[in-house]
PDB file of C-alpha atoms in Angstrom:
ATOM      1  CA  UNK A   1      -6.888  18.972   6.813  1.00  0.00           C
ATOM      2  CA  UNK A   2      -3.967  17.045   6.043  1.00  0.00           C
ATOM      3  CA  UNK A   3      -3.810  13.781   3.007  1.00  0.00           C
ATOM      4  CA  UNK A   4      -1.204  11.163   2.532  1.00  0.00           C
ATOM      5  CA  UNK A   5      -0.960   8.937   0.223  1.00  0.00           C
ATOM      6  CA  UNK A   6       1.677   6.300  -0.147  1.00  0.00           C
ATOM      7  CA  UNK A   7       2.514   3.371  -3.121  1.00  0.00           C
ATOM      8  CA  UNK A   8       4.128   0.193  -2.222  1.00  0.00           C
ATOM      9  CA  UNK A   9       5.785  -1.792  -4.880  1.00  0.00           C
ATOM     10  CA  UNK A  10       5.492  -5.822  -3.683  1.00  0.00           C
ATOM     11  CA  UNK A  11       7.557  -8.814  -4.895  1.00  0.00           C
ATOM     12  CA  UNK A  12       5.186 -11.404  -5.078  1.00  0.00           C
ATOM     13  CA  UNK A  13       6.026 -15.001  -4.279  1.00  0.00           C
ATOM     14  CA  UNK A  14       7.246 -17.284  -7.122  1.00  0.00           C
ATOM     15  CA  UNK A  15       3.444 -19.265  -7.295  1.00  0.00           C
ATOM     16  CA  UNK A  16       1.606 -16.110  -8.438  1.00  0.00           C
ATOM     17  CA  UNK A  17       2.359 -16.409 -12.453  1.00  0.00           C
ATOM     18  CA  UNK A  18      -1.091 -16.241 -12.964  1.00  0.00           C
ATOM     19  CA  UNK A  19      -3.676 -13.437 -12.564  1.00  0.00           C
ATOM     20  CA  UNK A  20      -5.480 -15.466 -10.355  1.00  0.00           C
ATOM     21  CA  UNK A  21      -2.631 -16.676  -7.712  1.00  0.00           C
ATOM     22  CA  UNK A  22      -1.643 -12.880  -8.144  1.00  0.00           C
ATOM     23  CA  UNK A  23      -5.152 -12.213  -6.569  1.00  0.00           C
ATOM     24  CA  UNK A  24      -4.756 -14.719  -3.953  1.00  0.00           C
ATOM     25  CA  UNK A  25      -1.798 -12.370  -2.524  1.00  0.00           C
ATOM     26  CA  UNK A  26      -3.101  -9.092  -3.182  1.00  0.00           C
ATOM     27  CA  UNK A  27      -6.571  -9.377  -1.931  1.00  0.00           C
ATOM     28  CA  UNK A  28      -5.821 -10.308   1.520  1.00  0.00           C
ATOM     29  CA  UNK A  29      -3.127  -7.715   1.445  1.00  0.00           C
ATOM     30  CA  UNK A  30      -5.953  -4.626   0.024  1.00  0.00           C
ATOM     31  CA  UNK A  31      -8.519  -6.338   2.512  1.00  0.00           C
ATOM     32  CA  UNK A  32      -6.811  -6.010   6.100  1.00  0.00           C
ATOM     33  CA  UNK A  33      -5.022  -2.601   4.780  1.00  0.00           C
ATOM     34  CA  UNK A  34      -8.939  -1.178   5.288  1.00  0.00           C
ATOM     35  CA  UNK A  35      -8.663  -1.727   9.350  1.00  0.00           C
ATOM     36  CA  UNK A  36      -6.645   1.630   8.938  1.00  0.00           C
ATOM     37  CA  UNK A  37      -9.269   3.181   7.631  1.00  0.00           C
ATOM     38  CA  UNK A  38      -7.669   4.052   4.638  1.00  0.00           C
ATOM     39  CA  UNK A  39      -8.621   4.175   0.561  1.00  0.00           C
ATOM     40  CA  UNK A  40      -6.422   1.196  -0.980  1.00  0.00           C
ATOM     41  CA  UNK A  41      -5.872  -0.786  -3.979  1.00  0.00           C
ATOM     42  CA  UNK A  42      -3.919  -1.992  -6.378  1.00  0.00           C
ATOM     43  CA  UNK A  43      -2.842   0.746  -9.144  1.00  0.00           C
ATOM     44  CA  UNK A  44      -0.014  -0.469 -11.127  1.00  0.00           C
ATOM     45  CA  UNK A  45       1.733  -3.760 -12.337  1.00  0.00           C
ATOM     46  CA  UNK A  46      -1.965  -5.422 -12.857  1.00  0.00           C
ATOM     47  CA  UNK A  47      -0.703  -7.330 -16.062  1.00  0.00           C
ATOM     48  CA  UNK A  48       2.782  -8.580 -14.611  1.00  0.00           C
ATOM     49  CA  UNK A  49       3.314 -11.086 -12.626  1.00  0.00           C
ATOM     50  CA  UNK A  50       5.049 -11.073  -9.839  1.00  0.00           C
ATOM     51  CA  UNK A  51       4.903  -7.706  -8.978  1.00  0.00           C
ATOM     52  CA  UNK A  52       2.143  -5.586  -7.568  1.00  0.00           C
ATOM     53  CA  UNK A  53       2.039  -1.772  -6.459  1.00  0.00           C
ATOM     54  CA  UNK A  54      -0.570  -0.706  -4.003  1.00  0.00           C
ATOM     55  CA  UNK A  55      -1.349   2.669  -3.156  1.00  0.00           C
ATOM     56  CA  UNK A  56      -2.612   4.228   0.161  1.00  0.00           C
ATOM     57  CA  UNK A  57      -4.690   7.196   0.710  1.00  0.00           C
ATOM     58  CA  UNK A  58      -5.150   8.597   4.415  1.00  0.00           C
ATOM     59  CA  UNK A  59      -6.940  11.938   5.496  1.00  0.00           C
ATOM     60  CA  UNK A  60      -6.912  13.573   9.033  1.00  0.00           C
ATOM     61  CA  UNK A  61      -6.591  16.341  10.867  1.00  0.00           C
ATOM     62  CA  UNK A  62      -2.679  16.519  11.791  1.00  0.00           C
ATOM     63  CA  UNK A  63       0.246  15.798   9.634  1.00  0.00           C
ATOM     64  CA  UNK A  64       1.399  13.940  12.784  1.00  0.00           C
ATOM     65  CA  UNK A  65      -1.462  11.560  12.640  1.00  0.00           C
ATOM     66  CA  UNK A  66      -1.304  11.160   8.747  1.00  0.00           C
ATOM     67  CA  UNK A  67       1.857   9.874   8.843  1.00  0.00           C
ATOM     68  CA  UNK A  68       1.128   7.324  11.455  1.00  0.00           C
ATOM     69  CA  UNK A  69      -1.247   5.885   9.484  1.00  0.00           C
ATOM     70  CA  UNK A  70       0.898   5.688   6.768  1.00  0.00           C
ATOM     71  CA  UNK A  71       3.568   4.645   8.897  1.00  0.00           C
ATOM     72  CA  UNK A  72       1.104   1.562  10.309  1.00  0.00           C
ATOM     73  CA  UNK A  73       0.093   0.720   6.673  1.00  0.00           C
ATOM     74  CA  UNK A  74       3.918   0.333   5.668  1.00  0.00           C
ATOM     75  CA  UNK A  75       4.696  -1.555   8.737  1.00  0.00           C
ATOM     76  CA  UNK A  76       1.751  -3.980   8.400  1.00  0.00           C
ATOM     77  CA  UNK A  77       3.064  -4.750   4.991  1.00  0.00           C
ATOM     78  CA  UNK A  78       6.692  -4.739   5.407  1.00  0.00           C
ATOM     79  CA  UNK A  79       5.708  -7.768   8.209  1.00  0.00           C
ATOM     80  CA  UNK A  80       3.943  -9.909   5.889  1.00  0.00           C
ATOM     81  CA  UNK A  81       5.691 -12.865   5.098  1.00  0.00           C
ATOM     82  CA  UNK A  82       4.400 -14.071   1.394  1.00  0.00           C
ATOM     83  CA  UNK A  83       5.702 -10.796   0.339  1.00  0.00           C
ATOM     84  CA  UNK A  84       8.483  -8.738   0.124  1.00  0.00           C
ATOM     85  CA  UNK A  85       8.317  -5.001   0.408  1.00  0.00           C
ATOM     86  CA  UNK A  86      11.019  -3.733  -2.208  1.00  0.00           C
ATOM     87  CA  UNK A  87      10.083   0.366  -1.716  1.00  0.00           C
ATOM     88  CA  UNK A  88       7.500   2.530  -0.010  1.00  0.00           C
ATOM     89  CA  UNK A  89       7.064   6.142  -1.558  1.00  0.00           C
ATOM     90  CA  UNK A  90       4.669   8.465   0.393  1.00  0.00           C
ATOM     91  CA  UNK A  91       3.479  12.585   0.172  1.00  0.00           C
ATOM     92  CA  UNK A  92       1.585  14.330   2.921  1.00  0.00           C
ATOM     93  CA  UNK A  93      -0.312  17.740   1.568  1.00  0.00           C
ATOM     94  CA  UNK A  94      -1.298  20.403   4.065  1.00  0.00           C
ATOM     95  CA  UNK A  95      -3.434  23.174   3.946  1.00  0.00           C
ATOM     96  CA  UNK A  96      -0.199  25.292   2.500  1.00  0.00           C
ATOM     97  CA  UNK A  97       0.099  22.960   0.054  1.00  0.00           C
ATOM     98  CA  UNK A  98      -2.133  24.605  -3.279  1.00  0.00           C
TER      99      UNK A  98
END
């Protein structure tokens, strides 16, 4: 059994300086992440403004297929256009891994 779990850390568009426009970006975002079939939500920045970082957790058999979800999850994000994707960091544990 292999995990993966990845954070993305979002520039927001200029509109969200309050909690709720924040929201209005980030829920959609967390939302259509879930077609992956992944664990997601937001885990840092919740208080600023502007910023969000959502975090990814995947499980599956191969490391291959691990990091194709994560890949996918990255990619899906990276092509949204009301945000901008300013870095990805992502670990993938293995059954050596203790």
């Amino acid at each position: 059994m292999f995990t993966g779990c990845a954070e993305f850390d979002l520039l927001l568009p200029p509109d969200s300086r309050s909690l709720k426009a924040k929201r209005s970006y980030v829920r959609p975002i967390v939302a259509s992440l879930r077609k992956y079939e992944v664990a997601v939500a937001e885990v840092s920045d919740q208080d600023v403004h502007g910023r969000t970082t959502i975090g990814v957790a995947a499980v599956a058999g191969d490391h291959r297929h691990v990091q194709e979800i994560l890949d996918a999850c990255e990619h899906h994000i990276a092509g949204r256009p009301e945000v901008e994707l300013l870095s990805a960091r992502r670990r993938v544990f293995g059954p050596e891994d203790e």
